[in-house]
CSV table of C-alpha atoms in Angstrom, one decimal:
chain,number,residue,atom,x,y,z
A,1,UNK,CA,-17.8,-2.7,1.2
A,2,UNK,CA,-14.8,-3.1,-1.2
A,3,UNK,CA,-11.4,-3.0,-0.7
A,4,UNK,CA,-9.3,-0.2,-2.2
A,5,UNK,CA,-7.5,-1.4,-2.9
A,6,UNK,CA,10.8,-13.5,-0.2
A,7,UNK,CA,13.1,-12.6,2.5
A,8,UNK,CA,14.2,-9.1,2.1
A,9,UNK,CA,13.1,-5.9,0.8
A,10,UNK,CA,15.7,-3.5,-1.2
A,11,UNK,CA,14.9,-0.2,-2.8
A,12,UNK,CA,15.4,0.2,-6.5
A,13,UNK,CA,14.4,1.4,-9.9
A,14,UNK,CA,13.3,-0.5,-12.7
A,15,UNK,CA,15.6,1.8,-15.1
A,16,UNK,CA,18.3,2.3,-14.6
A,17,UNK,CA,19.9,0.0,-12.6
A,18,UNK,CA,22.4,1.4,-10.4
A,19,UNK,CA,24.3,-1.1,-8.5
A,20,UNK,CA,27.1,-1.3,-5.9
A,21,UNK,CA,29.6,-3.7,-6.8
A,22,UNK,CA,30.1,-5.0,-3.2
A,23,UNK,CA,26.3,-5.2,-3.0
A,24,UNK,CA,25.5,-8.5,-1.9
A,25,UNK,CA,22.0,-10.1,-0.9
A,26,UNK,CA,21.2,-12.5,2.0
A,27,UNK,CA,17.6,-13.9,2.0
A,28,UNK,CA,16.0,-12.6,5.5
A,29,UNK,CA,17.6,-9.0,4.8
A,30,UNK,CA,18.2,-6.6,1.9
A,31,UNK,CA,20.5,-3.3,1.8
A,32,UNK,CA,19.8,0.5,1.2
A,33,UNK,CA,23.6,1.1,0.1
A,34,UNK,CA,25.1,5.0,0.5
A,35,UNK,CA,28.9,3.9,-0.6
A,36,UNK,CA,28.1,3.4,-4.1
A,37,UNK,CA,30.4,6.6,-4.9
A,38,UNK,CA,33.2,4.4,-4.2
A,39,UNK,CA,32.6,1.5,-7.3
A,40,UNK,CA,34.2,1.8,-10.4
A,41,UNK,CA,32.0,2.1,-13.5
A,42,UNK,CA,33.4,-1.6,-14.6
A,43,UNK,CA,32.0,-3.4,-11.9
A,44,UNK,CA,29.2,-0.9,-11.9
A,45,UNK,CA,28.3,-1.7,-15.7
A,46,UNK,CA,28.6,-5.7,-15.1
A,47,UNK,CA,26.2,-5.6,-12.1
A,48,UNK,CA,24.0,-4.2,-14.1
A,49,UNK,CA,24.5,-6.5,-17.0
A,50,UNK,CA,23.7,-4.3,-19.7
A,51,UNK,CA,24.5,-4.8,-23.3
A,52,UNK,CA,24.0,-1.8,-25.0
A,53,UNK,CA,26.6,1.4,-24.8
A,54,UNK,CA,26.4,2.9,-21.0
A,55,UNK,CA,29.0,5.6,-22.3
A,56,UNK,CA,26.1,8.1,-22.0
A,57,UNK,CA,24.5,6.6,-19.3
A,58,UNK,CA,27.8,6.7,-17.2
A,59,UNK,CA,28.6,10.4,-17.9
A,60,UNK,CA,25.3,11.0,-16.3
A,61,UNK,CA,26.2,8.7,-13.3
A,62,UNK,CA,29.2,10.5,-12.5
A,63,UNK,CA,27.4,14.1,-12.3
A,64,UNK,CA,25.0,12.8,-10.0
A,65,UNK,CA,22.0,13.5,-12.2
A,66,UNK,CA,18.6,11.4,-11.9
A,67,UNK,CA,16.3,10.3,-14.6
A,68,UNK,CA,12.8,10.2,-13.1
A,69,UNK,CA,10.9,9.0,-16.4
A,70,UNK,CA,9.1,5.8,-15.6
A,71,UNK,CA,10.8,4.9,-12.4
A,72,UNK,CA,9.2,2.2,-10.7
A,73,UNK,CA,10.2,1.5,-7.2
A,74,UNK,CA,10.1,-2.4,-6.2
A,75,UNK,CA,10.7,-4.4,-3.3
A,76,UNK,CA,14.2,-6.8,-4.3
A,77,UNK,CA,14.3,-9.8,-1.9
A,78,UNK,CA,18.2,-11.5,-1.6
A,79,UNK,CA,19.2,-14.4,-3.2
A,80,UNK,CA,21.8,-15.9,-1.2
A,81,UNK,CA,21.4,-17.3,2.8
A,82,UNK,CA,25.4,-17.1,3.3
A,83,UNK,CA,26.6,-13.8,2.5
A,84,UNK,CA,26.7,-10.6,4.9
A,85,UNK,CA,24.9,-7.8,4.0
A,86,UNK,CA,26.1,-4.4,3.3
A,87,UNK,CA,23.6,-1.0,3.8
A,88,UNK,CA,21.0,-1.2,5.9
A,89,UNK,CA,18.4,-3.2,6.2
A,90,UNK,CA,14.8,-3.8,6.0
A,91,UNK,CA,13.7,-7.8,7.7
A,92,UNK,CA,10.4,-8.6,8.4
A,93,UNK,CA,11.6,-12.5,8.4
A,94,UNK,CA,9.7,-14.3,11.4
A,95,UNK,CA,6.9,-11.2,11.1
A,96,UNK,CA,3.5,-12.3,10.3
A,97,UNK,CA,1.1,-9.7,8.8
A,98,UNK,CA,-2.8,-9.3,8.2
A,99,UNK,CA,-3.6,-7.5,5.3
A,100,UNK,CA,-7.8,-6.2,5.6
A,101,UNK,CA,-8.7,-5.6,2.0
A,102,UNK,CA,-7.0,-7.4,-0.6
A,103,UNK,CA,-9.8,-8.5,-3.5
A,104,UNK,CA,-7.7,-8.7,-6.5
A,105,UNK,CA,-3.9,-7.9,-7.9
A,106,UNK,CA,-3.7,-4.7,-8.6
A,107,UNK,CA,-4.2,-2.4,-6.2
A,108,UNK,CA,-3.1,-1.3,-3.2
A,109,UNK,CA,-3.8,-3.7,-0.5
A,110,UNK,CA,-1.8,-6.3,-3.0
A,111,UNK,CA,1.4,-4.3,-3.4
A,112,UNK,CA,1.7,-3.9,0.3
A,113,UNK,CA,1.4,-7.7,0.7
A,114,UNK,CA,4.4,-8.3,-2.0
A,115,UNK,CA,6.5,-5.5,-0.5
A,116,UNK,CA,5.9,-7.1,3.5
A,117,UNK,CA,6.1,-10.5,1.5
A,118,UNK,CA,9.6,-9.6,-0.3
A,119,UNK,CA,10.8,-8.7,3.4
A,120,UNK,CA,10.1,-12.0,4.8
A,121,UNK,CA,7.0,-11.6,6.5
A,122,UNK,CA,4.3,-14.1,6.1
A,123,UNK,CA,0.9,-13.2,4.6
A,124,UNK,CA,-2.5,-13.4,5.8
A,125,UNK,CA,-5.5,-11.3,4.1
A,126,UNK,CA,-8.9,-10.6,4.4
A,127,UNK,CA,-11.1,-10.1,1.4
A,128,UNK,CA,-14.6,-9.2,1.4
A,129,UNK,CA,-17.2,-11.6,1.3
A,130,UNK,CA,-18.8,-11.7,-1.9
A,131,UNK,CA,-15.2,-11.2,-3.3
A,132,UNK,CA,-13.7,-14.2,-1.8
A,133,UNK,CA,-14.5,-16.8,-4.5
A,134,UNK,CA,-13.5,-15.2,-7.2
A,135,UNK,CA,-9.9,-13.9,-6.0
A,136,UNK,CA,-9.7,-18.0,-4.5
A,137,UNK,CA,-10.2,-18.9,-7.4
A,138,UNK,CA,-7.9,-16.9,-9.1
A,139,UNK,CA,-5.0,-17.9,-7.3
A,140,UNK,CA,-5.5,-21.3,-7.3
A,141,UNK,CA,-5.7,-21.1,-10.9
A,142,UNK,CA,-2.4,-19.3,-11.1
A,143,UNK,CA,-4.1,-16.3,-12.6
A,144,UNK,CA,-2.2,-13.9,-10.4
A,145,UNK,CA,1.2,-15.9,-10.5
A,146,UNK,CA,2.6,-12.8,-12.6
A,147,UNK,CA,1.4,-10.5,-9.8
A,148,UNK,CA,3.0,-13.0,-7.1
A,149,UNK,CA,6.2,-12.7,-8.9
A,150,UNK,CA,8.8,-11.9,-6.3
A,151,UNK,CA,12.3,-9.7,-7.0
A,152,UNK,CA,14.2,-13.4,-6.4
A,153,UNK,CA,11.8,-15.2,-8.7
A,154,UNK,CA,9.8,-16.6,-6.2
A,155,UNK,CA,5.6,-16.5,-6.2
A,156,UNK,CA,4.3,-14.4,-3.0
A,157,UNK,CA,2.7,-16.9,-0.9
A,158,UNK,CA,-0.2,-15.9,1.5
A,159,UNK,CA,-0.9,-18.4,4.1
A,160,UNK,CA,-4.6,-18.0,4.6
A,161,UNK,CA,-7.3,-16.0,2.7
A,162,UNK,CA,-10.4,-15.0,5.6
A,163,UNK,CA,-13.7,-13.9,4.3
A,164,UNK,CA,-14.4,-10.7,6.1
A,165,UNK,CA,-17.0,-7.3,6.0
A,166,UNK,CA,-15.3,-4.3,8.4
A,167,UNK,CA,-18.5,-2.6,8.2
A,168,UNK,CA,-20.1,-5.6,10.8
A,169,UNK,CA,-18.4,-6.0,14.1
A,170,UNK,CA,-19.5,-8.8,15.6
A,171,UNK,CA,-22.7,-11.7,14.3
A,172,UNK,CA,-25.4,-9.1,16.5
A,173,UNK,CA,-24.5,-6.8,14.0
A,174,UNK,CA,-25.3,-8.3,10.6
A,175,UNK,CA,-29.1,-7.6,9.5
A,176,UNK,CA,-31.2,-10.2,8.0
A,177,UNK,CA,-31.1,-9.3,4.5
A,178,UNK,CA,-27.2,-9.5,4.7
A,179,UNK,CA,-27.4,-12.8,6.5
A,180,UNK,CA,-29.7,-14.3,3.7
A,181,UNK,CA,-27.9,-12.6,0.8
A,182,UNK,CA,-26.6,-15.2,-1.9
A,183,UNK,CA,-23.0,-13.3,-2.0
A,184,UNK,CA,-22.4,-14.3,1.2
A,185,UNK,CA,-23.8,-17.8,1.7
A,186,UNK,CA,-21.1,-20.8,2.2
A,187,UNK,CA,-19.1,-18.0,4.0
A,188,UNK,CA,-18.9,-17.7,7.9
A,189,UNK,CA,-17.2,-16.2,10.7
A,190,UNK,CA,-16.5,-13.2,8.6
A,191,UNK,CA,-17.5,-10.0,11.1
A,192,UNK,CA,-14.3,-8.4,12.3
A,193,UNK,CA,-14.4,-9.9,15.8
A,194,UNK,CA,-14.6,-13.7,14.1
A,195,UNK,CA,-11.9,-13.0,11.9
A,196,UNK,CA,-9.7,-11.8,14.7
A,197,UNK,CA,-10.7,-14.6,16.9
A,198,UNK,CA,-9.7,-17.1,13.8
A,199,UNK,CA,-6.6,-15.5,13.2
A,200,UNK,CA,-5.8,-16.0,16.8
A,201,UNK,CA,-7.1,-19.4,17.1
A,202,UNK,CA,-4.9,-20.0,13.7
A,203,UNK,CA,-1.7,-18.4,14.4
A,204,UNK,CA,-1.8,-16.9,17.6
A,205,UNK,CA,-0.4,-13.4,17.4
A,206,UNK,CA,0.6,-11.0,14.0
A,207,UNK,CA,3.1,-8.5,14.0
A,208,UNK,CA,1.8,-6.3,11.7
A,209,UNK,CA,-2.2,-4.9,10.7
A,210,UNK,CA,-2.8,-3.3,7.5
A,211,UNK,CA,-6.5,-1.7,7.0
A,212,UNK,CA,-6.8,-1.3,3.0
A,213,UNK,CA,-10.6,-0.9,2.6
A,214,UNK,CA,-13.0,2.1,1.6
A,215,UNK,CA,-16.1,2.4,0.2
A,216,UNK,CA,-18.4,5.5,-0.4
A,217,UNK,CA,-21.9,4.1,-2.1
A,218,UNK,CA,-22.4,7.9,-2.8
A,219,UNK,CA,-19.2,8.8,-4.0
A,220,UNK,CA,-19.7,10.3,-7.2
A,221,UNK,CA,-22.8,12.8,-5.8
A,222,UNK,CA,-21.8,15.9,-4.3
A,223,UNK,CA,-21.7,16.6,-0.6
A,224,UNK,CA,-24.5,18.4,-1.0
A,225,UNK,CA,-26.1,15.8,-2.6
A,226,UNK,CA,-25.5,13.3,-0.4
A,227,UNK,CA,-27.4,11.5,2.0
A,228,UNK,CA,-27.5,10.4,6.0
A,229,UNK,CA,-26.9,7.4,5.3
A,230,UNK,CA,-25.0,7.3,2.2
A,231,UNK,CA,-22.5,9.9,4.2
A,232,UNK,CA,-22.4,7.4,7.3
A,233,UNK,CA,-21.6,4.5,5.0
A,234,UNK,CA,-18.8,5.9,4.1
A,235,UNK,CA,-17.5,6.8,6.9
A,236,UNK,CA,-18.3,3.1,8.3
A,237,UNK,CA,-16.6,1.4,5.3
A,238,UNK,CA,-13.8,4.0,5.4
A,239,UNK,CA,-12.8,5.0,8.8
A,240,UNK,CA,-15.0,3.3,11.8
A,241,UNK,CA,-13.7,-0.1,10.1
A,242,UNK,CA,-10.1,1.0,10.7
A,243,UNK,CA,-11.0,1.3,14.9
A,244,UNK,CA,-12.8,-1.9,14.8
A,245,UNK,CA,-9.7,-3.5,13.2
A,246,UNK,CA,-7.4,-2.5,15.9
A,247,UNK,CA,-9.8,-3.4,18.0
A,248,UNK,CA,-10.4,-6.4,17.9
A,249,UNK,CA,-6.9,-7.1,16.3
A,250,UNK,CA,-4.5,-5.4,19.1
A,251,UNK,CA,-4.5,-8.2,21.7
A,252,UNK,CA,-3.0,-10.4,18.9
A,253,UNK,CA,-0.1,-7.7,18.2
A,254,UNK,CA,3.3,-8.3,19.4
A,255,UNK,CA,4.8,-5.5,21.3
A,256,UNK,CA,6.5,-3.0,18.7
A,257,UNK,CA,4.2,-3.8,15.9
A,258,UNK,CA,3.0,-1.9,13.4
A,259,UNK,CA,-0.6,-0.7,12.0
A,260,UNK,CA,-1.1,0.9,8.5
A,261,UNK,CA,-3.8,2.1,6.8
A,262,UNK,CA,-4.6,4.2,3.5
A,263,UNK,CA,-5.7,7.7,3.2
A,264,UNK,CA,-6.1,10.0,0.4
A,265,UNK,CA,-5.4,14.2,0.1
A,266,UNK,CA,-9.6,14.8,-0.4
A,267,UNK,CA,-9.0,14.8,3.2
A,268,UNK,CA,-7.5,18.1,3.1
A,269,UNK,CA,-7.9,19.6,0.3
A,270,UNK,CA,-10.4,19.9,-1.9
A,271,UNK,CA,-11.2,17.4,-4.9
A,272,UNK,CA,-14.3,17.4,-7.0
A,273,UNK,CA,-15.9,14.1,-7.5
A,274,UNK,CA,-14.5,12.6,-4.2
A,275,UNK,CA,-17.7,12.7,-3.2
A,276,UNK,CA,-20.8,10.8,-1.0
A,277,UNK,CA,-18.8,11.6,2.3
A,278,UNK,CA,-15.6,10.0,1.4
A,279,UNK,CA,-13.1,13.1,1.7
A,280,UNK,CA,-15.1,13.4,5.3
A,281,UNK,CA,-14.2,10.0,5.9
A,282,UNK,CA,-10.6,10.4,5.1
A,283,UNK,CA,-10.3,13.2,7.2
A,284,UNK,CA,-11.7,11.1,10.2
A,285,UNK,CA,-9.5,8.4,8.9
A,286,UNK,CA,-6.3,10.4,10.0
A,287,UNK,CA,-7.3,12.4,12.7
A,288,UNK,CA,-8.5,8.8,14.4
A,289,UNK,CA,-4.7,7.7,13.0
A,290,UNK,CA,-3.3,10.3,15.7
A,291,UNK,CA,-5.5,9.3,18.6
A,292,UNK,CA,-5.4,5.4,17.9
A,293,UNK,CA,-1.2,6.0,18.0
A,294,UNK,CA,-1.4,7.7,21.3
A,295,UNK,CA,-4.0,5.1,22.6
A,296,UNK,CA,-2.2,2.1,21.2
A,297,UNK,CA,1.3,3.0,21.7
A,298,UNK,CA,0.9,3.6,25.4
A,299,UNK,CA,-1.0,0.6,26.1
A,300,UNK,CA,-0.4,-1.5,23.4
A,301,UNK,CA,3.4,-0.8,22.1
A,302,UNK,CA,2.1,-0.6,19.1
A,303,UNK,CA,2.6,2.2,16.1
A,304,UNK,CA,0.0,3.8,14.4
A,305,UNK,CA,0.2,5.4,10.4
A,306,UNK,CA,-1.6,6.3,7.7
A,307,UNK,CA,-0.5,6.1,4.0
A,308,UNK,CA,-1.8,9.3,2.0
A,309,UNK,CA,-1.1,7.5,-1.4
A,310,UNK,CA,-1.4,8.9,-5.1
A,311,UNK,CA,-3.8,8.2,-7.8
A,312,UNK,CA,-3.6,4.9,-9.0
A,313,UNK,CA,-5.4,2.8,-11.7
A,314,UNK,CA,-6.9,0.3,-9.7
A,315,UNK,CA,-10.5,-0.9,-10.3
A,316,UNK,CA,-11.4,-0.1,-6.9
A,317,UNK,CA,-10.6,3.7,-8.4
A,318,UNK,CA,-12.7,3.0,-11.2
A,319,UNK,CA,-15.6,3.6,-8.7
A,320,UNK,CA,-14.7,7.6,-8.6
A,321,UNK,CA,-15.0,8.2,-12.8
A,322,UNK,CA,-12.3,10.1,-13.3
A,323,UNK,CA,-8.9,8.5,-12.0
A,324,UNK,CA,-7.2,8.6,-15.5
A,325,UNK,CA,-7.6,12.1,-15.4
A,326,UNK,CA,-6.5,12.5,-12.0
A,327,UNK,CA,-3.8,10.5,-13.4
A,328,UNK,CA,-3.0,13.1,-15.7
A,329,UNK,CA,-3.0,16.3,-13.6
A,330,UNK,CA,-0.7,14.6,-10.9
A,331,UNK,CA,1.9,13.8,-13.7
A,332,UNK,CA,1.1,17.3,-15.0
A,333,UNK,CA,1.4,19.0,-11.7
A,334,UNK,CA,3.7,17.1,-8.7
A,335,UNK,CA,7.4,18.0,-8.2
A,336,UNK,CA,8.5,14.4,-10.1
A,337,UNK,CA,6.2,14.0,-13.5
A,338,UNK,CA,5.5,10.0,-13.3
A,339,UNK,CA,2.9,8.0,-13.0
A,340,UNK,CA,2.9,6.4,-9.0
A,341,UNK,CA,3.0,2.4,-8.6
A,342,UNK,CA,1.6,0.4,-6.4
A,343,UNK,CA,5.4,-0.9,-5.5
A,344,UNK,CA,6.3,2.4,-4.3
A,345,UNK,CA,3.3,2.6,-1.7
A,346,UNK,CA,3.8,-1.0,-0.7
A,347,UNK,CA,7.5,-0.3,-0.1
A,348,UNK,CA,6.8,2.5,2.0
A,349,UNK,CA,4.6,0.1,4.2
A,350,UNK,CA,7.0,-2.1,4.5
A,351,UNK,CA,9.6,1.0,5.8
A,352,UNK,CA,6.4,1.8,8.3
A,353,UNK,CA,6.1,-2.0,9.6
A,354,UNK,CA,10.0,-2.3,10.0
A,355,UNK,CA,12.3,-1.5,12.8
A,356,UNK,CA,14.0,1.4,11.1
A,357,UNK,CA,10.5,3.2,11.7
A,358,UNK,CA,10.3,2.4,15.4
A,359,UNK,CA,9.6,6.2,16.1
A,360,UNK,CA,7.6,7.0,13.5
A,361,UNK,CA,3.5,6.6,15.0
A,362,UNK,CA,0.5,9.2,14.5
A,363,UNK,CA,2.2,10.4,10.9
A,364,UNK,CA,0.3,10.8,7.4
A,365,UNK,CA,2.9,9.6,5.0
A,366,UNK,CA,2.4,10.9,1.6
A,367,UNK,CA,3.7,8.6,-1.2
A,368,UNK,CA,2.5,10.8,-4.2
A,369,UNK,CA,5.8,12.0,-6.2
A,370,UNK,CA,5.1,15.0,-3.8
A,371,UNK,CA,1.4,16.0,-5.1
A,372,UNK,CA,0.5,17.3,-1.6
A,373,UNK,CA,3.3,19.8,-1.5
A,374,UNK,CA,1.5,22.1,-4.2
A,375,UNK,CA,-0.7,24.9,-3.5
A,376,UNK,CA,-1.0,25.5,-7.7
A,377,UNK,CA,-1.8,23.4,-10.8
A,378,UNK,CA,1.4,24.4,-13.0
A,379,UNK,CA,-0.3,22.8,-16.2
A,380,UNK,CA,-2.5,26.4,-15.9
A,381,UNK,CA,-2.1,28.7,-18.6
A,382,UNK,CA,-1.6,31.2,-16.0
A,383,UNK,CA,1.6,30.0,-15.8
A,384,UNK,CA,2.7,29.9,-19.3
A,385,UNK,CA,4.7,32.6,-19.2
A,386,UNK,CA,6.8,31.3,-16.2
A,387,UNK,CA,9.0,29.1,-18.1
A,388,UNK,CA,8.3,26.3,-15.3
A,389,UNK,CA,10.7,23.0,-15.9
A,390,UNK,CA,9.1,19.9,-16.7
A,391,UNK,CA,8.0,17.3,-19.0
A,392,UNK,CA,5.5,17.3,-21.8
A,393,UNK,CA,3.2,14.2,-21.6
């Protein structure tokens, strides 16, 4: 199995930086502004302390037209404890959140825990077993201090790192050959019921469960290729993991909390080289999304949503073969032509797990610069003719 993989939280692009001049942070909350009509260009211009000419810049800012060439969407955490805060805002402070499936720093799993981190909440992950060491080691070697790096210059800071497998839920469940295996020896407690019992033991109750794990051993055969139990593996790894989690994690959740996994549009629609059962086990993923939201809202409180994220470079990708190229074709082809970052997933998990979602449960949320929306691939030289708007990359 592999994963797929500070006080506030703010909404902004990299370039440019657009700024309200009565902006102004507080640590434990940041601020989605809608008067920034009303600040002059001055203020605007010294906010954003640029040096170079913004005459250009600023004739665009005043018709209201958007740039959407390398955009990158991060999570901005306040600076200052004393001032009030303007907009609305996104505070996890006081929240404490388990992230299932963080093995390294650039995927997935890791952007959601800088985006819950950058909105105050505290961390706790799970990495996979014969993971562990190395991503330990990593951090307490400062490898990923770059990665921690926070919008207010502070390092994300995760509280406790457990050792964990989804695909085993409890010790009767572990076969021999997985008990004696090298990768996990020195590691314990690690099934999906110890973990939760731990966490409990350790810090009583989270607010906040995030399943970031998939694995297909079989992924790059086709369907027709694959076999029982590469096709069930996938669906263990994938989907059955994300009921266990809730399982054995919901009598730790606070009332109103929030559960998030991460889904992919194979579920839907059809992608070639998504094989080995994995578009299956997507497809479970969300329908079990809906049910689990029904189930655990009514008994639980809790709220239940599924990411449907973009391509993204990540080495767990690197599994399927061909992510650069669907890379390429999602630039080529969605409604905004960019490349997706992690940020922008992890900041719309951190919108899910916050009170301004508190009736959003049972959705698929699709962060992929609106990929799903097309039933064509515009880049066809059917099209040429069409005079379609867009890009060259």
């Amino acid at each position: 199995m592999a994963a797929t993989a500070a006080s506030g939280l703010q909404l902004a692009s990299a370039r440019p930086c657009i700024a309200s001049s009565h902006r102004v942070f507080k640590a434990g909350a940041a601020s989605l502004d809608v008067n920034s009509k009303a600040v002059s260009w001055n203020k605007l211009a010294s906010a954003c302390h640029l040096s170079q000419s913004l005459e250009p810049f600023r004739r665009s800012f005043a018709s209201s037209s958007v740039n959407f060439n390398k955009v990158v969407t991060k999570a901005m955490s306040e600076s200052s404890e004393n001032k009030p805060v303007s907009g609305l805002p996104i505070d996890l402070k006081g929240k404490r959140a388990f992230i299932a499936g963080v093995a390294d720093d650039n995927g997935y799993g890791w952007a959601i825990a800088k985006s819950l981190a950058a909105a105050g909440a505290e961390i706790l992950v799970g990495t996979w077993v014969p993971a562990l060491n190395i991503f330990e080691t990593s951090l307490r070697r400062g490898k990923f201090d770059e990665s921690r790096l926070l919008p207010n210059g502070s390092l994300m800071e995760i509280t406790k790192v457990y050792p964990l497998d989804a695909v085993f839920d409890n010790p009767d469940d572990v076969p021999e050959d997985i008990k004696t295996n090298k990768r996990y020896a020195g590691s314990a407690n690690w099934t999906v019921k110890e973990v939760a019992e731990s966490v409990k033991q350790d810090f009583g109750s989270i607010d906040i469960l995030v399943h970031s794990l998939a694995n297909g051993p079989e992924v790059s055969k086709p369907l027709l290729e694959t076999s029982r139990n590469g096709y069930l593996a996938a669906l263990s790894a994938s989907s059955y993991s994300y009921v266990s989690l809730l399982k054995h994690f919901i009598p730790l959740m606070n009332p109103g909390g929030s559960s998030i996994s991460l889904t992919y549009i194979a579920s839907e629609r059809i992608i070639p080289g998504y094989g080995g059962g994995m578009s299956s086990a997507k497809a479970a993923l969300e329908s079990d999304t809906r049910v689990l939201a029904f189930e655990a809202g009514r008994k639980h409180k809790i709220r239940v949503n599924t990411i449907s994220a973009g391509p993204l470079r990540s080495r767990a990708a690197k599994a399927i073969g061909f992510i650069d190229t669907m890379i390429e074709y999602s630039i080529a082809n969605a409604p905004l032509q960019k490349e997706l970052s992690a940020d922008e997933v992890g900041n719309a998990a951190a919108f899910l797990a916050s009170p301004l979602a508190s009736a959003i449960t049972g959705a698929v949320i699709y962060v992929d610069n609106g990929l799903n929306a097309m039933g064509v691939g515009v880049d066809s030289p059917i099209f040429k003719d069409l005079n379609i708007p867009g890009e060259k990359h």
